[in-house]
XYZ file of C-alpha atoms in Angstrom:
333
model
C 0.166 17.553 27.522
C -0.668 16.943 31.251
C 1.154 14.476 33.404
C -0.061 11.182 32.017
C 2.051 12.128 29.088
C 4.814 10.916 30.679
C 3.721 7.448 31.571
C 3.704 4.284 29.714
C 0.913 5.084 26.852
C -2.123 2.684 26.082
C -0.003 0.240 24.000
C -2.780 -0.388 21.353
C -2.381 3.476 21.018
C -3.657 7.200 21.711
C -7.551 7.013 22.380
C -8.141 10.041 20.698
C -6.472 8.869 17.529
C -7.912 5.567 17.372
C -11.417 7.727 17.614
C -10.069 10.298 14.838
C -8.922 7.059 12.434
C -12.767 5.837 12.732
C -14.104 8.917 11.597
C -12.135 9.305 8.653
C -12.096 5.513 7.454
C -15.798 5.762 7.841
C -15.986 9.122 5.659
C -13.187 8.003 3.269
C -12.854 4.563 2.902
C -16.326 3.059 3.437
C -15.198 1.114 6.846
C -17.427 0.546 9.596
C -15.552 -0.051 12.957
C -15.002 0.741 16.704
C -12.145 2.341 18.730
C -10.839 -0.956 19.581
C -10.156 -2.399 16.670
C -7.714 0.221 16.054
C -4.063 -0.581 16.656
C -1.581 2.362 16.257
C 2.000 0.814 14.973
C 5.310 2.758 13.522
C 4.246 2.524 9.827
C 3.546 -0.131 7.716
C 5.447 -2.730 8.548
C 5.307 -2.673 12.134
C 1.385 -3.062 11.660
C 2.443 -5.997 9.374
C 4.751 -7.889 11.751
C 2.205 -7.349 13.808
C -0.761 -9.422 11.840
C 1.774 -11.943 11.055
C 3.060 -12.662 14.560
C -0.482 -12.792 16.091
C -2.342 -14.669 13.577
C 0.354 -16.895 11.939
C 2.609 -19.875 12.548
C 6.392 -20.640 10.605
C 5.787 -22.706 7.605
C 2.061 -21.097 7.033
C 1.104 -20.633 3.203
C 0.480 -17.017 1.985
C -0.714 -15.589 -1.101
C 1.480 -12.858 -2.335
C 0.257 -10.565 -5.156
C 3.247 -11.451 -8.030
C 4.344 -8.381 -8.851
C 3.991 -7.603 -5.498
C 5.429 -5.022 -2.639
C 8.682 -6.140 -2.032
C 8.876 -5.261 1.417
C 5.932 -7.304 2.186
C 7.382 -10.291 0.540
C 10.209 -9.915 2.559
C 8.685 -9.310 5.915
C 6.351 -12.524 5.386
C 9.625 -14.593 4.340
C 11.466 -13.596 7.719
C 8.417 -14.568 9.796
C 8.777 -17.792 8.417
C 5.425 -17.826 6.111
C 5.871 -19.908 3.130
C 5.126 -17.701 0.264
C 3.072 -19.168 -2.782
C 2.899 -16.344 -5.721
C -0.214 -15.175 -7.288
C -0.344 -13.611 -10.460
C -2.215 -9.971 -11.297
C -3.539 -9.447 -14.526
C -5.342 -6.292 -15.502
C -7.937 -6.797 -12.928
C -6.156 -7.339 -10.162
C -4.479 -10.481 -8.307
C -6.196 -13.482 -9.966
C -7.783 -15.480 -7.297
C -8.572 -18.745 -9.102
C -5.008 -18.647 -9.739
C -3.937 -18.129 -6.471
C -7.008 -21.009 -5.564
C -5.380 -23.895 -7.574
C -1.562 -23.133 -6.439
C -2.262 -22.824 -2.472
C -5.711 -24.126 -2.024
C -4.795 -23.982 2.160
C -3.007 -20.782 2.324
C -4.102 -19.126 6.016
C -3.702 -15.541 4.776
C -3.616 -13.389 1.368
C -1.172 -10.252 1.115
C -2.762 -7.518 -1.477
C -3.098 -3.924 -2.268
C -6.770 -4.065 -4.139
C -7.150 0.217 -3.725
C -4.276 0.585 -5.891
C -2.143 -2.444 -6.741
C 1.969 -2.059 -5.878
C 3.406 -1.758 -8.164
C 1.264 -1.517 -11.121
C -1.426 0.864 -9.956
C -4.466 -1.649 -10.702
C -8.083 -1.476 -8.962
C -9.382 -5.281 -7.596
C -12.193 -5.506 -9.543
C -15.680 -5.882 -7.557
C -16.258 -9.529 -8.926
C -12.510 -10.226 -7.619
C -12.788 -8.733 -4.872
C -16.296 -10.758 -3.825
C -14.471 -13.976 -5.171
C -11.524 -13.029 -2.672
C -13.729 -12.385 -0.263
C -15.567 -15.699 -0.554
C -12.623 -17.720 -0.264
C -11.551 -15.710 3.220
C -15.155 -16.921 4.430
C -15.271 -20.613 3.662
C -11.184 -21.436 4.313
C -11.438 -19.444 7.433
C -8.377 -17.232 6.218
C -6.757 -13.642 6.711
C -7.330 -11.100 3.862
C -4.424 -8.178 4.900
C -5.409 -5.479 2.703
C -2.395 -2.889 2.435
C -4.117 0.519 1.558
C -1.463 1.671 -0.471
C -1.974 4.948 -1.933
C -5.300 4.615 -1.886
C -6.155 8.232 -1.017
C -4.424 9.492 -4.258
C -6.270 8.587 -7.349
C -6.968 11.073 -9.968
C -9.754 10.278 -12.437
C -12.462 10.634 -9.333
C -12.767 9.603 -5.663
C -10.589 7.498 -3.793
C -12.572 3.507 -4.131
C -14.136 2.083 -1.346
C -11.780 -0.366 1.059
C -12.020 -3.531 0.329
C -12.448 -4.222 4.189
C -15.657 -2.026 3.489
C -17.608 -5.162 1.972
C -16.305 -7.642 4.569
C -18.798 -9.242 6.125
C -17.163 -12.237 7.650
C -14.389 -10.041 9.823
C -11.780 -11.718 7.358
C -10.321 -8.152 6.290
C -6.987 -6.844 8.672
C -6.939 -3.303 7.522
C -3.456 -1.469 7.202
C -2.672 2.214 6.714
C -0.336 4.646 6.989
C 0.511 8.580 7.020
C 4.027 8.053 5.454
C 3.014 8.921 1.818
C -0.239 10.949 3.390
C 1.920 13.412 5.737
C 5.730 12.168 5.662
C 7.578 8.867 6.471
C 9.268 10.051 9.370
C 6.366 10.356 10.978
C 6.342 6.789 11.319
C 2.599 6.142 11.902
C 0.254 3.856 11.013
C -2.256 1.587 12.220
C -3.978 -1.752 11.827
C -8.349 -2.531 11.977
C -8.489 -5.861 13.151
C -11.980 -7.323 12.760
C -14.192 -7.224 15.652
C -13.424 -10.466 17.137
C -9.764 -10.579 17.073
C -9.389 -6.967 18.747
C -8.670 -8.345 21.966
C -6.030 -10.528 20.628
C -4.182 -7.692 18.965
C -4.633 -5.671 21.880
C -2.937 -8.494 23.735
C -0.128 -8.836 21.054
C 0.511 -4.662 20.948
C 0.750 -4.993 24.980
C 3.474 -7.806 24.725
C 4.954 -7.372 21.563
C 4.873 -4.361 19.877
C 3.544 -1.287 22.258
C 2.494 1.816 19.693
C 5.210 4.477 19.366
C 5.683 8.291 20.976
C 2.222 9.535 22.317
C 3.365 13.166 21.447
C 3.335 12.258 17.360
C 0.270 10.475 17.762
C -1.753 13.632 20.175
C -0.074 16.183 17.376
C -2.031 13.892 14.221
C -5.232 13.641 16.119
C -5.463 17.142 16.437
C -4.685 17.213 13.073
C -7.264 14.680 11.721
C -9.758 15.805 14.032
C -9.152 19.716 13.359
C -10.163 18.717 9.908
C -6.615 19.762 8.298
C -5.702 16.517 7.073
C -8.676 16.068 4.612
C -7.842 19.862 3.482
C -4.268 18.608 3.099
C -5.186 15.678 0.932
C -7.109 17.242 -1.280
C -4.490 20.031 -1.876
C -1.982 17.485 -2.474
C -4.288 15.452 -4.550
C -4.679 18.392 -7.044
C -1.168 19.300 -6.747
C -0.026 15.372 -7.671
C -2.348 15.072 -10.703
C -1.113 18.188 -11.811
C 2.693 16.895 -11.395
C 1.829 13.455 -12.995
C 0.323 15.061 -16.105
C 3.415 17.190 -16.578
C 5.962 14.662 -15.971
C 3.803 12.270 -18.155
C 3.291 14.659 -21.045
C 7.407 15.505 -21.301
C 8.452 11.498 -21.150
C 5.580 10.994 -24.233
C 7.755 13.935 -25.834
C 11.191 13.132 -25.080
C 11.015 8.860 -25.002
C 7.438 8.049 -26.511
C 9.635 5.855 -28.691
C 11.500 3.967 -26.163
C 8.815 4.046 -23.386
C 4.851 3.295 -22.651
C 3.595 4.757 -20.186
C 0.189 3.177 -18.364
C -2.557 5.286 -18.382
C -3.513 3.847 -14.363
C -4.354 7.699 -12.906
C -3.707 6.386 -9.378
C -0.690 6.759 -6.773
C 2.506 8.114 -6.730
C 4.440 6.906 -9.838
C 4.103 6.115 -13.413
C 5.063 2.547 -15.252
C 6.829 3.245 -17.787
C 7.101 -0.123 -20.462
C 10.289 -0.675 -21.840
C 10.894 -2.228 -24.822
C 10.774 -5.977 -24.540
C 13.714 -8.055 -23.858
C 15.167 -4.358 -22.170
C 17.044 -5.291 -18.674
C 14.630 -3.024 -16.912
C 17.144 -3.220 -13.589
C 19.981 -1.782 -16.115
C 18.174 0.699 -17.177
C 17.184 1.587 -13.753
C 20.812 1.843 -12.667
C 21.851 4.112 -15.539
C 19.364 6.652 -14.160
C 20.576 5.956 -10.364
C 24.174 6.983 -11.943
C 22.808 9.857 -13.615
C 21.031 11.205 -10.585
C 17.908 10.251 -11.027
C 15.247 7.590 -9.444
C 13.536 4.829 -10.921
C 13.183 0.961 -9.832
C 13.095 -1.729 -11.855
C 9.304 -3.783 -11.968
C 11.463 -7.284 -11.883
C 12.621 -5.592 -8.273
C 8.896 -6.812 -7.615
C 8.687 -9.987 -9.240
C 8.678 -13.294 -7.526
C 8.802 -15.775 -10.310
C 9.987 -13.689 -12.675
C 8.348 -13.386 -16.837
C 7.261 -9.912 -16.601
C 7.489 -7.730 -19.384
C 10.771 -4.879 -18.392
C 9.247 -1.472 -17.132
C 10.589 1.487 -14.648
C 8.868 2.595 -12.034
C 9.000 6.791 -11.563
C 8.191 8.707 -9.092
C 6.180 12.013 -9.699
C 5.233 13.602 -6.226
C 9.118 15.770 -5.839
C 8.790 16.857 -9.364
C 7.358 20.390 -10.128
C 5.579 20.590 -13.165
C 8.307 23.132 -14.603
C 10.630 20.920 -13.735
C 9.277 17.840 -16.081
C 10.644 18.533 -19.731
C 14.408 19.024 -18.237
C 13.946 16.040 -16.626
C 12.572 13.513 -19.230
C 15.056 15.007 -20.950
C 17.820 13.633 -18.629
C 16.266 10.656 -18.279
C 16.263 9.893 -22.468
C 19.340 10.178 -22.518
C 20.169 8.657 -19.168
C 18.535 5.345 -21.280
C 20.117 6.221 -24.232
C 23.955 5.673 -22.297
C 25.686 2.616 -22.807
Protein backbone atom coordinates (compact mmCIF):
# COMPACT_ATOMS: atom_id res chain seq x y z
CA UNK A 1 0.00 0.00 0.00
CA UNK A 2 1.44 3.55 -0.52
CA UNK A 3 1.67 6.12 2.20
CA UNK A 4 -1.96 7.05 2.70
CA UNK A 5 -2.19 3.63 4.17
CA UNK A 6 -1.04 4.83 7.15
CA UNK A 7 -3.40 7.67 7.79
CA UNK A 8 -6.74 7.85 9.30
CA UNK A 9 -8.94 5.84 6.51
CA UNK A 10 -12.28 7.28 4.97
CA UNK A 11 -14.41 6.33 8.02
CA UNK A 12 -17.49 5.26 5.92
CA UNK A 13 -14.80 2.84 4.47
CA UNK A 14 -12.25 1.77 1.58
CA UNK A 15 -13.50 3.43 -1.78
CA UNK A 16 -12.57 0.63 -3.69
CA UNK A 17 -14.62 -1.75 -1.61
CA UNK A 18 -17.61 0.24 -1.33
CA UNK A 19 -17.30 0.22 -5.44
CA UNK A 20 -16.59 -3.74 -5.40
CA UNK A 21 -19.85 -4.27 -2.82
CA UNK A 22 -22.04 -2.38 -5.66
CA UNK A 23 -21.04 -4.57 -8.26
CA UNK A 24 -21.74 -7.67 -6.64
CA UNK A 25 -25.12 -6.65 -4.81
CA UNK A 26 -26.15 -5.50 -8.20
CA UNK A 27 -25.13 -8.98 -9.90
CA UNK A 28 -26.24 -11.06 -6.86
CA UNK A 29 -28.76 -9.63 -4.95
CA UNK A 30 -30.86 -7.49 -7.32
CA UNK A 31 -29.80 -4.00 -5.48
CA UNK A 32 -29.44 -0.90 -7.23
CA UNK A 33 -27.16 1.64 -5.36
CA UNK A 34 -24.18 4.11 -5.32
CA UNK A 35 -20.74 4.15 -3.58
CA UNK A 36 -22.07 6.24 -0.90
CA UNK A 37 -24.54 4.47 0.43
CA UNK A 38 -22.10 1.95 1.37
CA UNK A 39 -20.89 1.90 4.96
CA UNK A 40 -18.08 -0.63 5.79
CA UNK A 41 -18.54 -1.79 9.70
CA UNK A 42 -16.73 -4.85 11.74
CA UNK A 43 -19.49 -7.44 10.98
CA UNK A 44 -22.88 -7.56 11.65
CA UNK A 45 -23.50 -6.01 14.53
CA UNK A 46 -21.40 -3.11 14.31
CA UNK A 47 -23.48 -2.26 11.03
CA UNK A 48 -26.49 -2.83 13.39
CA UNK A 49 -25.54 -0.52 16.27
CA UNK A 50 -24.93 1.53 13.72
CA UNK A 51 -28.71 1.81 12.11
CA UNK A 52 -29.98 1.84 15.55
CA UNK A 53 -27.92 4.71 16.95
CA UNK A 54 -28.49 6.95 13.86
CA UNK A 55 -32.02 6.39 13.14
CA UNK A 56 -33.52 5.54 16.59
CA UNK A 57 -34.40 7.01 19.97
CA UNK A 58 -34.61 4.85 23.71
CA UNK A 59 -38.08 3.68 24.20
CA UNK A 60 -38.72 3.34 20.17
CA UNK A 61 -41.02 0.26 19.18
CA UNK A 62 -39.42 -2.47 16.95
CA UNK A 63 -40.69 -5.41 15.29
CA UNK A 64 -38.63 -8.42 15.97
CA UNK A 65 -39.14 -11.59 13.87
CA UNK A 66 -40.30 -14.23 16.99
CA UNK A 67 -38.18 -16.80 16.53
CA UNK A 68 -35.79 -14.41 15.79
CA UNK A 69 -31.72 -13.84 15.80
CA UNK A 70 -30.89 -13.61 19.18
CA UNK A 71 -28.16 -11.34 18.88
CA UNK A 72 -30.30 -8.86 17.22
CA UNK A 73 -32.82 -9.00 19.93
CA UNK A 74 -30.27 -8.31 22.21
CA UNK A 75 -28.45 -5.51 20.52
CA UNK A 76 -31.95 -3.63 19.97
CA UNK A 77 -32.76 -4.25 23.85
CA UNK A 78 -29.35 -2.52 24.95
CA UNK A 79 -30.00 0.47 22.67
CA UNK A 80 -32.96 0.96 24.52
CA UNK A 81 -35.64 -0.01 21.62
CA UNK A 82 -38.70 -1.44 23.05
CA UNK A 83 -39.11 -4.72 21.41
CA UNK A 84 -42.74 -5.87 20.34
CA UNK A 85 -42.54 -9.69 18.93
CA UNK A 86 -43.84 -10.76 15.66
CA UNK A 87 -44.65 -14.11 14.87
CA UNK A 88 -43.29 -16.22 11.53
CA UNK A 89 -45.34 -18.76 10.18
CA UNK A 90 -44.38 -20.74 7.13
CA UNK A 91 -44.23 -17.71 5.02
CA UNK A 92 -42.29 -15.66 6.80
CA UNK A 93 -42.77 -12.94 9.71
CA UNK A 94 -46.54 -12.24 9.63
CA UNK A 95 -47.01 -8.62 9.11
CA UNK A 96 -50.69 -8.15 9.98
CA UNK A 97 -49.61 -9.65 13.10
CA UNK A 98 -46.90 -7.56 13.74
CA UNK A 99 -49.60 -4.50 12.35
CA UNK A 100 -52.20 -5.03 15.18
CA UNK A 101 -49.51 -5.52 18.18
CA UNK A 102 -47.22 -2.29 17.34
CA UNK A 103 -49.22 -0.34 14.89
CA UNK A 104 -46.30 2.73 15.55
CA UNK A 105 -43.24 0.70 15.63
CA UNK A 106 -40.32 3.10 13.82
CA UNK A 107 -38.35 0.10 12.52
CA UNK A 108 -38.80 -3.81 11.65
CA UNK A 109 -35.78 -6.31 12.34
CA UNK A 110 -35.98 -9.43 9.71
CA UNK A 111 -34.03 -11.88 7.75
CA UNK A 112 -36.66 -12.36 4.60
CA UNK A 113 -33.53 -14.18 2.26
CA UNK A 114 -33.43 -16.88 4.66
CA UNK A 115 -35.25 -16.53 7.98
CA UNK A 116 -32.87 -17.11 11.42
CA UNK A 117 -33.44 -19.49 12.59
CA UNK A 118 -35.85 -21.45 10.64
CA UNK A 119 -34.52 -21.06 7.13
CA UNK A 120 -37.92 -19.54 5.63
CA UNK A 121 -38.18 -17.28 2.32
CA UNK A 122 -40.57 -13.82 2.93
CA UNK A 123 -42.97 -14.54 0.59
CA UNK A 124 -43.42 -11.82 -2.35
CA UNK A 125 -47.04 -10.85 -1.13
CA UNK A 126 -45.31 -10.41 2.48
CA UNK A 127 -42.74 -8.91 1.49
CA UNK A 128 -44.92 -6.07 -0.68
CA UNK A 129 -47.28 -5.94 2.46
CA UNK A 130 -44.00 -5.19 4.57
CA UNK A 131 -42.98 -3.01 2.28
CA UNK A 132 -46.21 -1.01 2.21
CA UNK A 133 -46.33 -0.48 5.75
CA UNK A 134 -42.44 0.99 5.69
CA UNK A 135 -43.98 3.55 3.05
CA UNK A 136 -47.10 4.91 4.69
CA UNK A 137 -45.71 4.80 8.67
CA UNK A 138 -42.56 6.33 7.46
CA UNK A 139 -40.52 3.38 9.15
CA UNK A 140 -37.05 1.46 8.89
CA UNK A 141 -37.15 -2.03 7.25
CA UNK A 142 -33.34 -3.50 8.43
CA UNK A 143 -33.11 -6.44 6.34
CA UNK A 144 -30.26 -8.81 7.79
CA UNK A 145 -29.03 -10.87 4.69
CA UNK A 146 -28.37 -13.81 6.54
CA UNK A 147 -27.11 -16.59 4.58
CA UNK A 148 -28.61 -15.50 1.80
CA UNK A 149 -25.87 -16.48 -0.67
CA UNK A 150 -26.21 -20.22 0.33
CA UNK A 151 -29.39 -21.76 -0.82
CA UNK A 152 -29.44 -25.00 -2.55
CA UNK A 153 -32.54 -25.85 -4.59
CA UNK A 154 -31.51 -22.82 -7.21
CA UNK A 155 -30.20 -19.23 -7.06
CA UNK A 156 -29.75 -17.18 -4.19
CA UNK A 157 -33.54 -14.82 -4.07
CA UNK A 158 -33.52 -11.41 -4.84
CA UNK A 159 -32.92 -8.79 -1.65
CA UNK A 160 -35.69 -7.65 -0.37
CA UNK A 161 -34.07 -4.06 -0.50
CA UNK A 162 -34.18 -4.94 -4.35
CA UNK A 163 -38.05 -4.00 -4.58
CA UNK A 164 -37.77 -0.93 -2.31
CA UNK A 165 -38.96 1.82 -3.80
CA UNK A 166 -39.55 4.21 -0.98
CA UNK A 167 -35.63 4.08 0.40
CA UNK A 168 -37.26 2.29 3.54
CA UNK A 169 -34.80 -0.84 3.18
CA UNK A 170 -31.17 -0.48 5.47
CA UNK A 171 -29.32 -3.29 3.87
CA UNK A 172 -26.86 -5.43 6.10
CA UNK A 173 -24.23 -7.97 5.08
CA UNK A 174 -21.43 -9.65 6.00
CA UNK A 175 -18.30 -11.92 4.90
CA UNK A 176 -18.23 -13.83 8.28
CA UNK A 177 -20.15 -16.96 7.05
CA UNK A 178 -19.05 -15.91 3.20
CA UNK A 179 -15.08 -15.88 3.91
CA UNK A 180 -14.53 -16.28 7.86
CA UNK A 181 -15.67 -14.37 11.02
CA UNK A 182 -12.47 -13.09 11.90
CA UNK A 183 -12.44 -11.19 9.17
CA UNK A 184 -14.77 -9.03 10.81
CA UNK A 185 -16.34 -7.24 7.79
CA UNK A 186 -19.40 -6.13 6.81
CA UNK A 187 -21.27 -3.30 5.63
CA UNK A 188 -24.53 -1.41 5.68
CA UNK A 189 -26.70 0.27 2.18
CA UNK A 190 -28.42 3.01 3.59
CA UNK A 191 -31.04 4.38 1.20
CA UNK A 192 -30.13 7.25 -0.85
CA UNK A 193 -31.25 9.96 1.31
CA UNK A 194 -29.95 9.01 4.60
CA UNK A 195 -26.26 8.35 3.21
CA UNK A 196 -25.06 11.49 4.43
CA UNK A 197 -26.37 10.87 7.81
CA UNK A 198 -24.62 7.55 8.14
CA UNK A 199 -21.65 8.95 6.74
CA UNK A 200 -21.90 11.50 9.53
CA UNK A 201 -22.63 8.78 12.22
CA UNK A 202 -19.48 6.32 10.83
CA UNK A 203 -17.25 9.69 11.12
CA UNK A 204 -18.34 10.26 14.85
CA UNK A 205 -19.31 7.08 16.01
CA UNK A 206 -18.21 4.15 14.57
CA UNK A 207 -15.14 4.80 11.91
CA UNK A 208 -14.86 1.37 9.57
CA UNK A 209 -12.11 -1.01 10.74
CA UNK A 210 -8.28 -1.85 9.34
CA UNK A 211 -7.95 -0.51 5.67
CA UNK A 212 -5.44 -3.43 5.00
CA UNK A 213 -8.51 -6.25 5.47
CA UNK A 214 -10.72 -4.18 3.59
CA UNK A 215 -7.85 -3.36 0.28
CA UNK A 216 -7.04 -7.41 0.62
CA UNK A 217 -11.28 -8.24 0.03
CA UNK A 218 -11.58 -5.73 -2.72
CA UNK A 219 -9.01 -7.26 -4.57
CA UNK A 220 -10.63 -10.22 -3.85
CA UNK A 221 -14.23 -9.30 -4.91
CA UNK A 222 -13.04 -7.38 -7.69
CA UNK A 223 -10.43 -10.14 -8.97
CA UNK A 224 -13.56 -12.14 -9.33
CA UNK A 225 -12.39 -14.92 -6.65
CA UNK A 226 -15.06 -14.44 -4.31
CA UNK A 227 -17.98 -15.41 -6.68
CA UNK A 228 -15.63 -18.54 -7.69
CA UNK A 229 -15.36 -19.13 -3.94
CA UNK A 230 -19.07 -19.09 -3.34
CA UNK A 231 -20.01 -21.20 -5.73
CA UNK A 232 -17.37 -23.84 -4.71
CA UNK A 233 -18.55 -23.64 -1.29
CA UNK A 234 -22.11 -23.64 -2.33
CA UNK A 235 -21.64 -27.10 -4.01
CA UNK A 236 -19.46 -28.26 -1.34
CA UNK A 237 -22.35 -27.23 1.53
CA UNK A 238 -25.25 -28.92 -0.32
CA UNK A 239 -23.21 -31.78 -0.67
CA UNK A 240 -22.40 -31.76 3.29
CA UNK A 241 -26.12 -31.01 4.17
CA UNK A 242 -27.40 -33.98 2.15
CA UNK A 243 -24.97 -36.29 3.89
CA UNK A 244 -25.41 -35.13 7.31
CA UNK A 245 -29.23 -35.07 6.57
CA UNK A 246 -29.44 -38.53 5.05
CA UNK A 247 -27.39 -40.26 8.30
CA UNK A 248 -29.74 -38.30 11.09
CA UNK A 249 -33.02 -39.77 8.85
CA UNK A 250 -31.04 -43.19 9.43
CA UNK A 251 -29.83 -43.06 12.82
CA UNK A 252 -32.88 -40.69 14.66
CA UNK A 253 -35.73 -40.55 11.91
CA UNK A 254 -37.72 -41.73 14.92
CA UNK A 255 -36.84 -39.18 17.41
CA UNK A 256 -36.19 -36.27 14.94
CA UNK A 257 -37.83 -34.24 11.78
CA UNK A 258 -35.83 -32.69 9.94
CA UNK A 259 -37.20 -29.49 7.63
CA UNK A 260 -36.78 -29.90 4.22
CA UNK A 261 -35.81 -25.64 3.97
CA UNK A 262 -32.55 -26.28 1.40
CA UNK A 263 -31.15 -22.91 2.52
CA UNK A 264 -28.18 -21.79 4.96
CA UNK A 265 -25.95 -23.31 7.15
CA UNK A 266 -27.89 -25.69 9.48
CA UNK A 267 -30.68 -28.07 9.62
CA UNK A 268 -33.92 -27.92 12.17
CA UNK A 269 -34.24 -30.80 13.46
CA UNK A 270 -38.09 -31.26 15.33
CA UNK A 271 -38.06 -32.92 18.43
CA UNK A 272 -40.68 -34.67 19.75
CA UNK A 273 -43.22 -32.43 21.39
CA UNK A 274 -43.14 -31.55 24.95
CA UNK A 275 -38.97 -32.52 24.47
CA UNK A 276 -36.84 -29.69 26.49
CA UNK A 277 -35.13 -28.83 23.27
CA UNK A 278 -32.34 -26.70 25.52
CA UNK A 279 -31.70 -30.25 27.40
CA UNK A 280 -31.27 -31.94 24.66
CA UNK A 281 -29.01 -29.38 23.30
CA UNK A 282 -26.78 -29.59 26.37
CA UNK A 283 -26.46 -33.38 26.28
CA UNK A 284 -24.82 -32.96 22.87
CA UNK A 285 -22.60 -29.84 24.19
CA UNK A 286 -21.41 -32.60 26.92
CA UNK A 287 -20.89 -35.11 24.40
CA UNK A 288 -18.84 -32.91 22.14
CA UNK A 289 -20.99 -31.94 19.83
CA UNK A 290 -22.97 -28.56 18.70
CA UNK A 291 -26.46 -27.85 18.51
CA UNK A 292 -28.70 -24.84 19.99
CA UNK A 293 -31.83 -25.03 21.21
CA UNK A 294 -34.83 -23.04 18.82
CA UNK A 295 -36.42 -21.69 22.37
CA UNK A 296 -32.65 -19.97 22.53
CA UNK A 297 -34.57 -17.82 19.80
CA UNK A 298 -37.86 -17.40 21.13
CA UNK A 299 -39.20 -14.27 22.64
CA UNK A 300 -42.55 -15.24 23.96
CA UNK A 301 -42.00 -18.57 24.08
CA UNK A 302 -44.87 -21.66 22.57
CA UNK A 303 -42.69 -23.02 19.98
CA UNK A 304 -42.70 -26.48 19.21
CA UNK A 305 -38.82 -28.04 20.75
CA UNK A 306 -36.25 -28.42 17.79
CA UNK A 307 -32.17 -28.33 17.54
CA UNK A 308 -30.52 -26.35 15.45
CA UNK A 309 -27.21 -28.22 13.60
CA UNK A 310 -24.71 -27.02 11.94
CA UNK A 311 -23.51 -28.73 8.62
CA UNK A 312 -20.71 -26.51 6.98
CA UNK A 313 -17.43 -28.36 9.39
CA UNK A 314 -18.87 -31.70 8.65
CA UNK A 315 -17.37 -33.80 5.75
CA UNK A 316 -19.71 -35.90 4.14
CA UNK A 317 -17.69 -39.11 5.39
CA UNK A 318 -17.85 -37.85 8.46
CA UNK A 319 -21.94 -37.77 8.75
CA UNK A 320 -23.06 -41.44 9.71
CA UNK A 321 -20.37 -41.48 12.77
CA UNK A 322 -21.72 -38.48 13.73
CA UNK A 323 -25.58 -38.89 13.75
CA UNK A 324 -24.57 -41.72 15.28
CA UNK A 325 -23.10 -39.85 18.32
CA UNK A 326 -25.61 -37.59 18.33
CA UNK A 327 -28.61 -40.57 18.77
CA UNK A 328 -27.25 -41.56 21.36
CA UNK A 329 -26.03 -38.27 22.73
CA UNK A 330 -30.26 -37.80 22.88
CA UNK A 331 -30.76 -41.07 23.93
CA UNK A 332 -28.52 -40.22 27.54
CA UNK A 333 -30.31 -39.47 30.51
Amino acid sequence: MSLAGLNYPDSAGYPPLREAIVRHLALFRGIQCSADQIFITSGFQAALGLAVRTLLRPGDPVWMEDPGYFRASGALRLAGARLAPAPVDREGLRVDEAIRRAPDARMAYCTPSHHSPLGLALSLPRRLELLDWAARRQAWIVEDDYDGEFRYDGPPLPALSSLDRSGRVLYIGSFSKTLFPGLRLGYLVAPPTEAARFAEACNLLSPAPSILDQATTADFLSQGHFARHIKRMRALYAQRRAALAAALQAECGARLRLDGQAVGLQLTAWLPDGENDRAAAARLNASGLAGQPLSAFSLEGGHPPALLLGFANVPAEQAPALARRLREALDAR
